[in-house]
Amino acid sequence: LLPWLDTSRVRSMRYRPIARQFFVIFAVVCFALGWCGGQNPGRILFKVAPFSATMNWVTGGQVTERSIRATSESEWQQAADAAVAELRSQGAGMTAVTREGATSGRITGVIGGNQQTRVVSGDTSELLEEHITEVKQEVGPATPFFAVERSSPARFTVTNFSLLLTFYYFLFFLVILPVLGLRERPERVPDTIAKPVTQGAS
C-alpha cells in the first residue's frame, strides 16, 4: 500500500528536495520513537515550574475528636460537611475527616493555637514527598495532623512526546506524501541509458 501513497511521477528523493526534507524529519521521528519506547512513559522532559506543596498545621491548640454517622452511603458527604461546619463554628482552625466505613468516620479538629504555614518544593514529585515527610518529622507531635495542598506544574512527558511523534508518523504517509506528490515540482531527471539505446536502434 505504501508505494501507492506517493503520487509523484518521480520516485527518487534525489530529485525532490522538498520531499527529501520531509523524509529526513520522518527518519528522525522514527529514531525518536524508538528512544521513547525504552523510556519510562512518565519521565518528565521539561516543566514550567517545580512541584510544590503548601503545608498548614496548628500548634498549641485544643484537639477535639468526634464520630460521624450518616444514614446512608449516599449521604456521607453531607454528614461530613455538616460535622466540619459545626467544628468551624466552635472555633476550630483546622479539621480533618477520616472515613472508616460506608456510613461512618471520625472528624478531628484543633481549636485555638497558632496556625503555621510552610511551602516546600522539589524537582520531581518523589522529591517533593521527601520534603513533606521531612517537615512532618521536624514538627513531630506538636500538631495532630497536617493539611497539605499539592500543586503540579504543567509538564511535557515522554508520553506527550511520543504522541506528537506518532502524529507526524501517520501524517507523513497519509497526508504529506499524497499531497506533496501532486504539488511539488521535481528537479530535472537525467536521461536514462534506455534513451540513447533506443535512439541508436532506430
XYZ file of C-alpha atoms in Angstrom:
202
model
C 0.000 0.000 0.000
C 2.776 2.460 0.886
C 4.232 2.849 -2.655
C 0.823 3.963 -3.951
C 0.583 6.703 -1.326
C 3.368 8.585 -3.123
C 1.621 10.258 -6.052
C 4.744 11.841 -7.572
C 5.857 10.652 -11.009
C 9.463 10.820 -9.747
C 10.141 8.243 -7.059
C 13.721 9.121 -6.243
C 14.142 11.610 -3.384
C 17.383 12.745 -5.024
C 15.406 14.919 -7.438
C 12.732 16.000 -4.954
C 14.346 18.451 -2.484
C 11.161 19.263 -0.558
C 10.182 15.623 -0.175
C 13.731 14.860 0.916
C 13.441 17.334 3.795
C 10.203 15.756 4.996
C 11.788 12.310 4.733
C 14.765 13.375 6.866
C 12.316 14.580 9.519
C 10.483 11.261 9.209
C 13.718 9.343 9.796
C 14.452 11.418 12.909
C 10.899 10.782 14.134
C 11.357 7.015 13.759
C 14.599 7.167 15.736
C 12.937 9.282 18.448
C 10.003 6.847 18.683
C 12.466 4.034 19.289
C 14.088 6.093 22.041
C 10.694 6.789 23.645
C 9.951 3.068 23.682
C 12.894 2.487 26.000
C 11.985 5.247 28.468
C 9.639 5.498 31.417
C 6.349 6.888 29.991
C 6.016 9.264 32.938
C 9.533 10.672 32.615
C 9.400 14.471 32.543
C 11.338 16.044 29.690
C 10.709 19.608 30.837
C 8.318 21.537 33.073
C 7.434 25.196 33.591
C 7.921 25.169 37.382
C 8.913 22.811 40.212
C 6.434 20.656 42.111
C 5.263 22.470 45.226
C 3.060 21.979 48.253
C 1.628 24.272 50.912
C 1.584 22.713 54.379
C -0.653 24.084 57.126
C -0.813 22.983 60.749
C -1.749 24.318 64.177
C 0.422 24.166 67.296
C -0.659 24.674 70.884
C -4.382 24.234 70.267
C -7.003 22.025 71.849
C -7.628 18.819 69.923
C -11.189 17.535 69.742
C -12.370 14.352 68.063
C -15.893 13.224 67.231
C -17.575 10.426 65.333
C -19.608 10.909 62.174
C -22.620 8.797 61.277
C -24.566 9.005 58.028
C -27.970 7.417 57.438
C -26.816 6.043 54.065
C -23.695 5.859 51.930
C -25.034 8.497 49.538
C -25.446 10.959 52.427
C -21.927 10.507 53.808
C -20.503 13.652 52.226
C -23.401 15.722 53.522
C -22.870 14.398 57.052
C -19.117 15.046 56.860
C -19.660 18.620 55.642
C -22.100 19.241 58.490
C -19.576 17.965 61.055
C -16.859 20.213 59.618
C -19.183 23.234 59.694
C -20.082 22.524 63.325
C -16.443 22.388 64.441
C -15.629 25.506 62.441
C -18.434 27.365 64.199
C -16.875 26.376 67.530
C -13.564 27.983 66.576
C -11.661 25.098 65.016
C -8.943 26.461 62.763
C -8.258 23.123 61.080
C -10.283 19.964 60.622
C -9.598 16.522 59.178
C -12.182 13.870 58.286
C -11.288 10.163 58.264
C -13.769 7.768 56.694
C -13.808 4.395 58.429
C -16.738 2.744 56.656
C -19.509 3.326 54.155
C -21.526 5.435 56.604
C -19.123 6.059 59.499
C -15.998 8.044 60.209
C -14.276 10.453 62.566
C -13.502 14.142 62.488
C -10.568 15.751 64.273
C -10.333 19.479 64.865
C -7.916 21.894 66.509
C -9.434 24.814 68.393
C -7.209 27.804 69.108
C -3.439 27.645 68.876
C -1.125 29.171 66.314
C -1.524 28.317 62.673
C 1.713 27.639 60.805
C 2.325 27.543 57.063
C 5.294 26.337 55.062
C 5.813 25.950 51.324
C 8.077 23.159 50.080
C 9.119 22.324 46.528
C 11.012 19.697 44.565
C 12.133 18.996 41.024
C 10.142 15.736 40.991
C 7.023 14.514 42.771
C 9.130 11.950 44.649
C 11.495 14.657 45.907
C 8.522 16.783 46.945
C 7.126 13.919 49.033
C 10.513 13.552 50.718
C 10.460 17.235 51.698
C 6.909 16.901 53.024
C 7.989 13.943 55.144
C 10.959 15.930 56.477
C 8.669 18.749 57.629
C 6.310 16.278 59.321
C 9.230 14.691 61.171
C 10.551 18.116 62.148
C 7.249 19.296 63.595
C 6.564 15.891 65.141
C 3.845 15.596 67.795
C 3.401 19.356 68.054
C 0.332 19.032 65.821
C -2.182 16.205 65.382
C -2.301 16.444 61.592
C -1.279 18.485 58.561
C -3.266 19.971 55.709
C -1.233 19.583 52.516
C -2.181 21.233 49.225
C -0.052 19.903 46.370
C 0.468 21.778 43.117
C 1.675 20.023 39.964
C 3.153 22.243 37.208
C 2.426 21.923 33.514
C 4.904 19.409 32.167
C 5.893 17.599 28.967
C 6.479 13.878 29.429
C 7.775 11.060 27.250
C 4.155 10.067 26.621
C 3.345 13.530 25.255
C 6.473 13.446 23.104
C 5.650 10.016 21.668
C 2.101 11.120 20.828
C 3.492 14.103 18.938
C 5.941 11.890 17.060
C 3.230 9.350 16.229
C 1.079 12.138 14.809
C 3.834 13.112 12.365
C 4.493 9.439 11.529
C 0.974 8.950 10.180
C 0.820 12.479 8.779
C 3.822 11.701 6.586
C 2.181 8.682 4.955
C -1.451 9.765 4.818
C -1.142 13.483 4.027
C 2.361 14.666 3.155
C 3.264 12.018 0.564
C -0.041 12.138 -1.386
C -0.343 15.938 -1.369
C 3.334 16.684 -1.940
C 3.413 14.379 -4.952
C 0.746 16.495 -6.610
C 2.138 19.898 -5.625
C 5.915 19.516 -5.747
C 7.837 20.238 -8.943
C 10.810 17.857 -9.012
C 14.176 18.705 -10.495
C 15.051 17.577 -13.999
C 15.707 13.866 -14.096
C 18.756 12.844 -16.202
C 18.176 10.730 -19.264
C 18.396 7.042 -18.587
C 20.533 4.623 -20.544
C 17.424 3.429 -22.324
C 17.024 6.620 -24.366
C 20.340 6.575 -26.298
C 19.967 2.832 -26.855
C 16.527 3.174 -28.369
C 17.611 6.155 -30.477
C 20.593 4.218 -31.839
C 18.404 1.281 -32.721
C 16.091 3.481 -34.761
